[in-house]
mmCIF file of C-alpha atoms in Angstrom:
data_model
loop_
_atom_site.group_PDB
_atom_site.id
_atom_site.type_symbol
_atom_site.label_atom_id
_atom_site.label_comp_id
_atom_site.label_asym_id
_atom_site.label_seq_id
_atom_site.Cartn_x
_atom_site.Cartn_y
_atom_site.Cartn_z
ATOM 1 C CA MET A 230 -10.521 60.171 -20.208
ATOM 2 C CA TYR A 231 -12.497 56.683 -19.860
ATOM 3 C CA ARG A 232 -9.359 54.510 -20.176
ATOM 4 C CA LEU A 233 -7.903 56.099 -16.871
ATOM 5 C CA PRO A 234 -10.456 55.298 -14.522
ATOM 6 C CA CYS A 235 -10.494 51.493 -15.817
ATOM 7 C CA PHE A 236 -6.538 51.243 -15.714
ATOM 8 C CA LEU A 237 -6.824 52.278 -12.170
ATOM 9 C CA ILE A 238 -9.773 49.852 -11.635
ATOM 10 C CA ALA A 239 -8.033 47.065 -13.238
ATOM 11 C CA LEU A 240 -4.816 47.743 -11.411
ATOM 12 C CA ALA A 241 -6.456 48.657 -7.209
ATOM 13 C CA SER A 242 -8.203 44.849 -8.508
ATOM 14 C CA LEU A 243 -4.369 43.079 -9.031
ATOM 15 C CA LEU A 244 -3.410 44.873 -6.297
ATOM 16 C CA ALA A 245 -6.307 43.615 -3.387
ATOM 17 C CA SER A 246 -6.281 40.196 -5.007
ATOM 18 C CA PRO A 247 -4.436 37.277 -2.933
ATOM 19 C CA PRO A 248 -0.475 36.339 -4.509
ATOM 20 C CA VAL A 249 -0.777 33.696 -7.130
ATOM 21 C CA PRO A 250 1.186 31.019 -5.294
ATOM 22 C CA ALA A 251 4.829 29.466 -7.060
ATOM 23 C CA GLN A 252 4.045 26.451 -9.324
ATOM 24 C CA LEU A 253 5.389 23.561 -8.198
ATOM 25 C CA ALA A 254 7.949 21.425 -10.301
ATOM 26 C CA ARG A 255 6.551 18.712 -12.365
ATOM 27 C CA ILE A 256 8.224 15.558 -13.306
ATOM 28 C CA GLU A 257 7.163 12.472 -15.234
ATOM 29 C CA LEU A 258 6.951 9.465 -13.358
ATOM 30 C CA SER A 259 5.817 5.872 -14.363
ATOM 31 C CA ALA A 260 4.282 2.536 -13.091
ATOM 32 C CA GLY A 261 4.818 -0.593 -16.193
ATOM 33 C CA ILE A 262 3.624 1.292 -19.216
ATOM 34 C CA HIS A 263 1.406 3.987 -17.653
ATOM 35 C CA ARG A 264 2.280 7.233 -17.079
ATOM 36 C CA ILE A 265 1.836 9.569 -14.630
ATOM 37 C CA GLU A 266 2.426 13.787 -14.203
ATOM 38 C CA ALA A 267 3.373 14.383 -10.802
ATOM 39 C CA GLU A 268 3.700 18.063 -9.218
ATOM 40 C CA VAL A 269 6.621 17.379 -6.666
ATOM 41 C CA ALA A 270 5.855 18.557 -2.903
ATOM 42 C CA ALA A 271 9.550 18.770 -1.787
ATOM 43 C CA ASP A 272 9.700 21.242 1.338
ATOM 44 C CA GLN A 273 7.432 21.527 4.109
ATOM 45 C CA ALA A 274 5.317 24.204 3.482
ATOM 46 C CA ASN A 275 4.716 22.256 -0.236
ATOM 47 C CA ARG A 276 4.248 19.024 1.980
ATOM 48 C CA ALA A 277 1.710 20.320 4.249
ATOM 49 C CA GLN A 278 -0.391 22.098 1.849
ATOM 50 C CA GLY A 279 -0.356 18.780 -0.680
ATOM 51 C CA LEU A 280 -3.869 18.749 -2.775
ATOM 52 C CA MET A 281 -5.485 20.949 -0.403
ATOM 53 C CA ASN A 282 -8.469 22.836 -1.760
ATOM 54 C CA ARG A 283 -9.062 21.493 -5.166
ATOM 55 C CA ARG A 284 -11.774 20.006 -6.770
ATOM 56 C CA SER A 285 -9.992 17.890 -9.266
ATOM 57 C CA MET A 286 -7.758 16.269 -10.070
ATOM 58 C CA PRO A 287 -6.793 15.186 -14.374
ATOM 59 C CA ALA A 288 -6.389 11.902 -14.866
ATOM 60 C CA ASN A 289 -2.776 10.577 -14.959
ATOM 61 C CA HIS A 290 -1.731 13.148 -12.497
ATOM 62 C CA GLY A 291 -0.446 13.441 -8.843
ATOM 63 C CA MET A 292 1.215 14.579 -6.051
ATOM 64 C CA LEU A 293 4.760 12.873 -5.050
ATOM 65 C CA PHE A 294 5.749 13.959 -1.796
ATOM 66 C CA VAL A 295 9.525 13.573 -1.007
ATOM 67 C CA PHE A 296 11.058 13.604 2.271
ATOM 68 C CA THR A 297 14.056 15.002 4.162
ATOM 69 C CA GLN A 298 14.446 11.203 5.652
ATOM 70 C CA ALA A 299 12.149 7.564 5.602
ATOM 71 C CA ALA A 300 10.380 6.619 8.038
ATOM 72 C CA ARG A 301 6.891 5.703 8.879
ATOM 73 C CA HIS A 302 5.097 8.852 7.427
ATOM 74 C CA CYS A 303 1.175 9.115 7.488
ATOM 75 C CA MET A 304 -0.723 11.503 5.717
ATOM 76 C CA TRP A 305 -4.752 12.918 6.064
ATOM 77 C CA MET A 306 -7.335 14.704 4.044
ATOM 78 C CA ARG A 307 -8.320 17.777 6.007
ATOM 79 C CA ASN A 308 -9.090 20.377 3.940
ATOM 80 C CA THR A 309 -8.646 18.138 0.629
ATOM 81 C CA LEU A 310 -11.473 17.952 -1.612
ATOM 82 C CA LEU A 311 -10.889 14.435 -3.808
ATOM 83 C CA PRO A 312 -11.181 11.050 -3.012
ATOM 84 C CA LEU A 313 -7.331 9.607 -3.083
ATOM 85 C CA SER A 314 -5.373 6.644 -3.473
ATOM 86 C CA VAL A 315 -1.502 7.362 -1.650
ATOM 87 C CA ALA A 316 0.984 4.472 -2.951
ATOM 88 C CA PHE A 317 4.422 4.953 0.138
ATOM 89 C CA LEU A 318 7.259 4.036 -1.576
ATOM 90 C CA ASP A 319 10.694 3.198 -0.853
ATOM 91 C CA ASP A 320 14.092 4.623 -1.340
ATOM 92 C CA GLU A 321 13.673 2.804 -4.982
ATOM 93 C CA GLY A 322 10.273 3.785 -5.358
ATOM 94 C CA ARG A 323 8.905 0.692 -4.678
ATOM 95 C CA ILE A 324 5.685 0.095 -3.555
ATOM 96 C CA LEU A 325 5.429 -0.788 0.530
ATOM 97 C CA ASN A 326 1.599 -0.143 0.570
ATOM 98 C CA ILE A 327 -1.084 1.858 -1.067
ATOM 99 C CA GLU A 328 -4.337 3.600 1.031
ATOM 100 C CA LYS A 329 -8.137 4.453 0.362
ATOM 101 C CA MET A 330 -8.037 8.162 1.367
ATOM 102 C CA GLN A 331 -11.716 10.120 1.683
ATOM 103 C CA PRO A 332 -12.118 13.421 1.773
ATOM 104 C CA GLN A 333 -12.175 15.968 4.667
ATOM 105 C CA SER A 334 -10.887 12.715 6.767
ATOM 106 C CA GLU A 335 -8.294 13.277 9.658
ATOM 107 C CA ASP A 336 -7.844 9.941 9.800
ATOM 108 C CA ASN A 337 -4.240 8.753 9.250
ATOM 109 C CA HIS A 338 -2.971 6.197 6.837
ATOM 110 C CA CYS A 339 0.704 5.168 6.852
ATOM 111 C CA ALA A 340 3.618 4.204 5.309
ATOM 112 C CA ALA A 341 4.025 -0.026 6.382
ATOM 113 C CA ALA A 342 7.815 0.315 6.684
ATOM 114 C CA ASP A 343 10.195 3.799 6.388
ATOM 115 C CA ALA A 344 9.243 5.539 2.719
ATOM 116 C CA ARG A 345 10.954 8.296 1.206
ATOM 117 C CA TYR A 346 8.490 9.306 -0.283
ATOM 118 C CA ALA A 347 3.970 9.022 -0.878
ATOM 119 C CA LEU A 348 2.376 9.321 -4.388
ATOM 120 C CA GLU A 349 -1.402 10.374 -4.399
ATOM 121 C CA MET A 350 -3.388 9.909 -7.257
ATOM 122 C CA ASN A 351 -7.217 10.480 -8.011
ATOM 123 C CA LEU A 352 -8.753 6.349 -5.909
ATOM 124 C CA ASP A 353 -8.032 3.554 -7.100
ATOM 125 C CA TRP A 354 -6.382 5.072 -9.866
ATOM 126 C CA PHE A 355 -3.604 2.051 -8.700
ATOM 127 C CA ALA A 356 -6.609 -0.332 -8.115
ATOM 128 C CA SER A 357 -7.415 -0.251 -11.742
ATOM 129 C CA LYS A 358 -3.969 -0.261 -13.398
ATOM 130 C CA GLY A 359 -3.373 -3.235 -11.757
ATOM 131 C CA ILE A 360 -0.544 -1.944 -9.540
ATOM 132 C CA LYS A 361 0.371 -3.211 -6.234
ATOM 133 C CA PRO A 362 2.870 -3.140 -3.487
ATOM 134 C CA GLY A 363 6.099 -4.322 -4.787
ATOM 135 C CA ALA A 364 5.858 -2.504 -8.222
ATOM 136 C CA ARG A 365 8.183 0.192 -8.623
ATOM 137 C CA ILE A 366 7.373 3.779 -9.171
ATOM 138 C CA ALA A 367 10.097 4.798 -12.177
ATOM 139 C CA GLY A 368 11.256 8.824 -12.698
ATOM 140 C CA ILE A 369 11.828 9.107 -8.891
ATOM 141 C CA ASP A 370 15.369 9.971 -9.196
ATOM 142 C CA LYS A 371 14.861 12.824 -11.015
ATOM 143 C CA SER A 372 13.038 14.599 -8.569
ATOM 144 C CA PRO A 373 14.173 17.796 -6.596
ATOM 145 C CA ARG A 374 16.214 16.782 -3.233
ATOM 146 C CA PRO A 375 13.825 17.640 -0.307
ATOM 147 C CA GLN A 376 14.028 20.355 1.872
#
């Protein structure tokens, strides 16, 4: 007798819960000797969502944005709770520029030249590793194709 009401309550709470978002593809990247585990935002919905509403991100983790075409893409931090650094990358994964971004800001941070990718990491990750414009991020060739 007791099991049926518990089952019904559990079922009702599952049905009332918001859907869990699909897991993003993950890819291993590297910057010299430094390994990066990156989630990949390769479609418009995931690029728009980015790292919004997250309260933390593990060390050496980030998000790789894969754009449909190389252009002077810009990033902002609306509803993003983490301070981040973003590296804009060309077709070969060379860093064009790195920008620091503060949480919950709508300030634009743009690529210095046509970029195919953007890699967001915790604030100052690139600087703490001595990674500067001109360095290459390896492994982007294995990322999903943009949609």
